[in-house]
């Protein structure tokens, strides 16, 4: 159980990567962490990180009923969930035309619907307590795009829209929402954890092959430090006015800024055409 000075975290996807780093950082800070894993063999390793404060739960976030059950069980047997870090998800790499639609559905099932179920499961408890902080792990790929990650970016853009709207809905209840937008961190995301499409259309070779090769070569050498990402989350947790969007990593800052600038340039260049679609001022619509 948590002490009066600690919080209870629920973190999905703690077996490796950023999820493991978030959990480790919270445990080292003295908090209680309920972490979800996909394989039974990962349970003991996680609980060994901090016996009595690290609680592992076997969970597939694409199983809605299991998600709601896990949240209720945590509330009843571990303690009120103060912080949710909805982290579970994965990357899918592939040129849009080459990628099977079944992979798009699977990508959204984990990255969007799994996250939505987890957030929806904790909300009644946080709302009734008028307190809580929800962190949704998005990506810099939810604010900008690169070729070859269309399905992944699509899932993260969907996450951005949902969570930004949610932040406005729950602010009156004292529930805070922060979307994390990491850049390239030194995890397995771009290595063994990523699903990659088979190549089939030569027209995309010139564009895509160098990108795929560069991403694979960079795996394990990324700029981002997962432990520092965890420290950033803990810093935001105690901020009087936490951000709705938190970009993590200097590469993400640079690439997101460039992506947003491109959108702003389109808005400026085509503003006159955009305005031309209104009814004339004073025009009355009659039925």
Coordinates of C-alpha atoms in Angstrom, one line a residue:
X1 CA 0.0 0.0 0.0
X2 CA 1.1 3.6 -0.5
X3 CA 2.2 5.8 2.3
X4 CA 0.7 9.3 2.9
X5 CA 3.6 10.8 1.0
X6 CA 3.6 8.4 -2.0
X7 CA 1.2 7.9 -4.8
X8 CA -0.2 4.8 -6.5
X9 CA 0.6 4.5 -10.2
X10 CA -1.0 2.3 -12.8
X11 CA 1.4 1.9 -15.7
X12 CA 0.6 -0.2 -18.7
X13 CA 3.4 -2.0 -20.6
X14 CA 6.2 -2.1 -18.0
X15 CA 8.2 -5.1 -19.4
X16 CA 10.7 -2.9 -21.3
X17 CA 11.2 0.4 -22.9
X18 CA 9.8 3.7 -21.7
X19 CA 7.1 1.9 -19.7
X20 CA 9.8 0.1 -17.6
X21 CA 11.7 3.4 -17.2
X22 CA 8.6 5.2 -16.0
X23 CA 7.9 2.4 -13.5
X24 CA 11.5 2.3 -12.3
X25 CA 11.6 6.1 -11.8
X26 CA 8.3 6.0 -9.8
X27 CA 9.5 3.1 -7.6
X28 CA 12.8 4.8 -6.9
X29 CA 10.9 7.9 -5.9
X30 CA 9.1 5.8 -3.3
X31 CA 5.8 5.4 -5.1
X32 CA 3.7 2.2 -5.4
X33 CA 3.4 0.9 -9.0
X34 CA 0.9 -1.5 -10.5
X35 CA 2.5 -2.4 -13.8
X36 CA 0.9 -4.5 -16.6
X37 CA 2.8 -7.1 -18.5
X38 CA 1.9 -9.3 -21.5
X39 CA 3.8 -12.5 -20.5
X40 CA 3.5 -14.3 -17.2
X41 CA 7.3 -14.7 -17.1
X42 CA 7.7 -11.0 -16.7
X43 CA 5.7 -10.7 -13.5
X44 CA 8.3 -11.9 -11.0
X45 CA 11.1 -9.7 -12.6
X46 CA 9.0 -6.6 -12.3
X47 CA 7.9 -7.3 -8.7
X48 CA 11.5 -7.9 -7.7
X49 CA 12.3 -4.3 -8.5
X50 CA 10.6 -3.2 -5.2
X51 CA 9.0 -6.0 -3.2
X52 CA 5.8 -4.8 -1.6
X53 CA 5.5 -1.7 -3.8
X54 CA 5.8 -3.2 -7.3
X55 CA 2.7 -5.2 -8.3
X56 CA 2.6 -6.9 -11.7
X57 CA -0.7 -7.7 -13.5
X58 CA -1.0 -9.8 -16.6
X59 CA -3.0 -7.8 -19.1
X60 CA -3.8 -7.4 -22.8
X61 CA -5.0 -3.8 -23.2
X62 CA -7.0 -4.8 -26.3
X63 CA -9.3 -6.8 -24.0
X64 CA -11.8 -4.2 -22.7
X65 CA -13.3 -6.4 -20.0
X66 CA -9.9 -7.3 -18.7
X67 CA -8.8 -3.7 -18.5
X68 CA -11.8 -2.6 -16.5
X69 CA -11.4 -5.6 -14.2
X70 CA -7.7 -4.8 -13.6
X71 CA -8.5 -1.2 -12.7
X72 CA -11.2 -2.2 -10.3
X73 CA -8.9 -4.8 -8.7
X74 CA -6.2 -2.2 -8.3
X75 CA -8.5 0.2 -6.6
X76 CA -9.9 -2.5 -4.2
X77 CA -6.7 -4.3 -3.3
X78 CA -3.7 -1.9 -3.9
X79 CA -5.1 1.6 -3.4
X80 CA -6.7 4.5 -5.2
X81 CA -5.0 5.2 -8.5
X82 CA -3.4 8.6 -8.3
X83 CA -1.5 8.4 -11.6
X84 CA -2.2 6.5 -14.8
X85 CA 0.5 6.2 -17.4
X86 CA -1.1 4.7 -20.4
X87 CA 2.0 3.5 -22.2
X88 CA 1.2 0.1 -23.8
X89 CA 1.5 0.1 -27.6
X90 CA 3.9 -0.7 -30.4
X91 CA 5.3 0.6 -33.6
X92 CA 4.4 -0.5 -37.1
X93 CA 6.7 0.5 -40.1
X94 CA 5.6 0.2 -43.7
X95 CA 4.8 2.2 -46.8
X96 CA 1.0 2.9 -46.7
X97 CA 0.2 1.1 -50.0
X98 CA 2.2 -2.0 -49.0
X99 CA 0.7 -2.3 -45.5
X100 CA -2.2 -4.7 -44.9
X101 CA -5.3 -3.1 -43.5
X102 CA -5.4 -5.8 -40.8
X103 CA -2.1 -4.3 -39.5
X104 CA -3.8 -0.9 -39.3
X105 CA -6.7 -2.3 -37.3
X106 CA -4.2 -4.1 -35.0
X107 CA -2.2 -0.9 -34.6
X108 CA -5.3 1.1 -33.6
X109 CA -6.5 -1.7 -31.3
X110 CA -3.4 -1.4 -29.1
X111 CA -2.4 2.2 -29.5
X112 CA -5.8 3.9 -29.6
X113 CA -8.6 1.5 -28.3
X114 CA -6.4 -0.1 -25.6
X115 CA -5.4 3.3 -24.3
X116 CA -9.0 4.6 -24.5
X117 CA -10.3 1.6 -22.4
X118 CA -7.6 2.1 -19.8
X119 CA -8.3 5.8 -19.5
X120 CA -12.1 5.2 -19.4
X121 CA -11.7 2.6 -16.7
X122 CA -9.8 4.9 -14.3
X123 CA -11.9 8.1 -14.9
X124 CA -14.9 7.3 -12.7
X125 CA -12.6 6.9 -9.7
X126 CA -10.5 10.0 -10.4
X127 CA -13.6 12.1 -11.1
X128 CA -15.3 11.1 -7.9
X129 CA -12.2 11.9 -5.9
X130 CA -11.7 15.1 -7.9
X131 CA -8.1 14.3 -8.3
X132 CA -5.7 12.3 -10.5
X133 CA -3.3 12.7 -13.3
X134 CA -3.5 10.8 -16.6
X135 CA -0.4 10.5 -18.8
X136 CA -1.0 9.2 -22.3
X137 CA 2.1 8.1 -24.1
X138 CA 1.9 9.5 -27.6
X139 CA 4.8 10.3 -29.9
X140 CA 6.4 13.1 -31.8
X141 CA 4.7 11.1 -34.6
X142 CA 1.4 12.4 -33.3
X143 CA 2.4 16.0 -34.2
X144 CA 4.4 15.4 -37.3
X145 CA 4.9 12.6 -39.8
X146 CA 7.6 10.8 -41.7
X147 CA 7.3 8.4 -44.6
X148 CA 6.9 4.8 -43.7
X149 CA 5.1 5.3 -40.4
X150 CA 1.7 6.2 -41.7
X151 CA -0.2 3.6 -39.6
X152 CA 1.7 4.4 -36.5
X153 CA 1.4 8.2 -36.9
X154 CA -2.3 7.8 -37.6
X155 CA -2.7 6.0 -34.3
X156 CA -0.8 8.7 -32.4
X157 CA -2.7 11.5 -34.1
X158 CA -5.9 9.9 -33.0
X159 CA -4.5 9.7 -29.5
X160 CA -3.7 13.4 -29.5
X161 CA -7.2 14.4 -30.5
X162 CA -8.9 12.2 -27.9
X163 CA -6.7 13.2 -25.0
X164 CA -6.7 16.9 -25.9
X165 CA -10.5 16.9 -25.9
X166 CA -10.5 14.8 -22.7
X167 CA -8.3 17.3 -20.9
X168 CA -10.9 20.0 -21.5
X169 CA -13.7 17.7 -20.3
X170 CA -12.1 16.7 -17.0
X171 CA -10.3 19.9 -15.9
X172 CA -13.3 21.0 -13.9
X173 CA -13.0 17.8 -11.8
X174 CA -9.3 18.4 -10.8
X175 CA -8.2 15.6 -13.1
X176 CA -5.2 16.5 -15.2
X177 CA -4.2 15.1 -18.6
X178 CA -0.7 15.2 -20.1
X179 CA 0.1 13.8 -23.5
X180 CA 3.8 12.7 -23.7
X181 CA 5.4 13.1 -27.2
X182 CA 8.7 11.3 -27.1
X183 CA 11.3 11.5 -29.8
X184 CA 13.8 8.7 -30.4
X185 CA 14.7 7.1 -27.1
X186 CA 17.2 4.3 -26.5
X187 CA 14.7 1.5 -26.2
X188 CA 13.7 -1.5 -28.4
X189 CA 11.0 0.4 -30.1
X190 CA 12.8 0.6 -33.5
X191 CA 14.4 -2.8 -33.0
X192 CA 12.8 -6.1 -32.1
X193 CA 9.7 -4.4 -30.8
X194 CA 8.7 -3.0 -34.2
X195 CA 6.6 -4.8 -36.7
X196 CA 7.7 -4.2 -40.3
X197 CA 5.8 -4.7 -43.5
X198 CA 7.2 -6.8 -46.3
X199 CA 8.4 -4.8 -49.3
X200 CA 6.6 -5.4 -52.6
X201 CA 6.5 -2.2 -54.7
X202 CA 9.8 -1.1 -56.2
X203 CA 8.5 2.5 -56.9
X204 CA 9.0 3.2 -53.2
X205 CA 12.6 1.8 -52.9
X206 CA 14.4 5.1 -53.4
X207 CA 12.3 6.9 -50.8
X208 CA 11.8 4.2 -48.2
X209 CA 14.8 1.8 -48.2
X210 CA 17.3 4.5 -46.8
X211 CA 14.8 5.4 -44.1
X212 CA 14.3 1.8 -43.0
X213 CA 18.0 1.1 -43.0
X214 CA 18.8 4.3 -41.0
X215 CA 16.1 3.5 -38.4
X216 CA 17.5 0.0 -37.9
X217 CA 21.0 1.3 -37.7
X218 CA 20.1 3.9 -35.1
X219 CA 18.4 1.3 -32.8
X220 CA 20.3 1.2 -29.6
X221 CA 22.1 4.5 -30.3
X222 CA 19.2 7.0 -30.0
X223 CA 19.7 10.3 -28.3
X224 CA 16.9 10.0 -25.7
X225 CA 17.6 8.7 -22.2
X226 CA 14.6 6.7 -20.8
X227 CA 15.6 7.5 -17.2
X228 CA 15.5 11.2 -17.9
X229 CA 12.1 10.8 -19.5
X230 CA 10.9 9.2 -16.3
X231 CA 12.3 12.1 -14.3
X232 CA 10.5 14.6 -16.6
X233 CA 7.2 12.8 -15.9
X234 CA 7.8 13.1 -12.1
X235 CA 8.6 16.7 -12.5
X236 CA 5.3 17.4 -14.4
X237 CA 3.4 15.5 -11.7
X238 CA 4.2 18.1 -9.1
X239 CA 3.8 21.1 -11.4
X240 CA 1.0 23.6 -10.4
X241 CA 0.0 23.9 -14.1
X242 CA 1.1 20.8 -16.0
X243 CA 1.2 20.9 -19.8
X244 CA -1.4 19.1 -21.9
X245 CA 1.4 18.4 -24.4
X246 CA 5.0 17.5 -23.3
X247 CA 7.5 16.9 -26.0
X248 CA 10.4 14.8 -24.8
X249 CA 13.8 15.0 -26.5
X250 CA 15.7 17.6 -28.5
X251 CA 15.0 15.7 -31.8
X252 CA 11.3 15.8 -31.1
X253 CA 11.4 19.5 -30.4
X254 CA 13.1 20.1 -33.7
X255 CA 10.9 17.8 -35.8
X256 CA 7.6 18.8 -34.2
X257 CA 8.4 22.5 -34.6
X258 CA 9.1 21.9 -38.3
X259 CA 5.9 19.9 -38.8
X260 CA 3.8 22.5 -37.1
X261 CA 5.5 25.3 -39.1
X262 CA 4.5 23.5 -42.3
X263 CA 0.9 23.4 -41.2
X264 CA 1.1 27.1 -40.3
X265 CA 2.5 27.9 -43.8
X266 CA -0.4 26.1 -45.5
X267 CA -2.9 28.1 -43.3
X268 CA -1.3 31.4 -44.3
X269 CA -0.9 30.6 -48.0
X270 CA -4.4 29.4 -48.4
X271 CA -6.2 31.7 -46.0
X272 CA -8.1 33.6 -48.7
X273 CA -9.5 30.4 -50.2
X274 CA -10.4 29.1 -46.8
X275 CA -12.4 32.3 -46.0
X276 CA -14.1 32.1 -49.5
X277 CA -16.2 29.1 -48.4
X278 CA -18.3 31.2 -46.0
X279 CA -21.7 32.6 -46.8
X280 CA -21.5 36.3 -47.5
X281 CA -21.7 38.4 -44.3
X282 CA -25.3 39.1 -43.3
X283 CA -26.6 36.3 -45.6
X284 CA -29.7 34.7 -44.0
X285 CA -30.4 31.0 -44.5
X286 CA -34.0 30.3 -45.1
X287 CA -35.6 26.9 -45.3

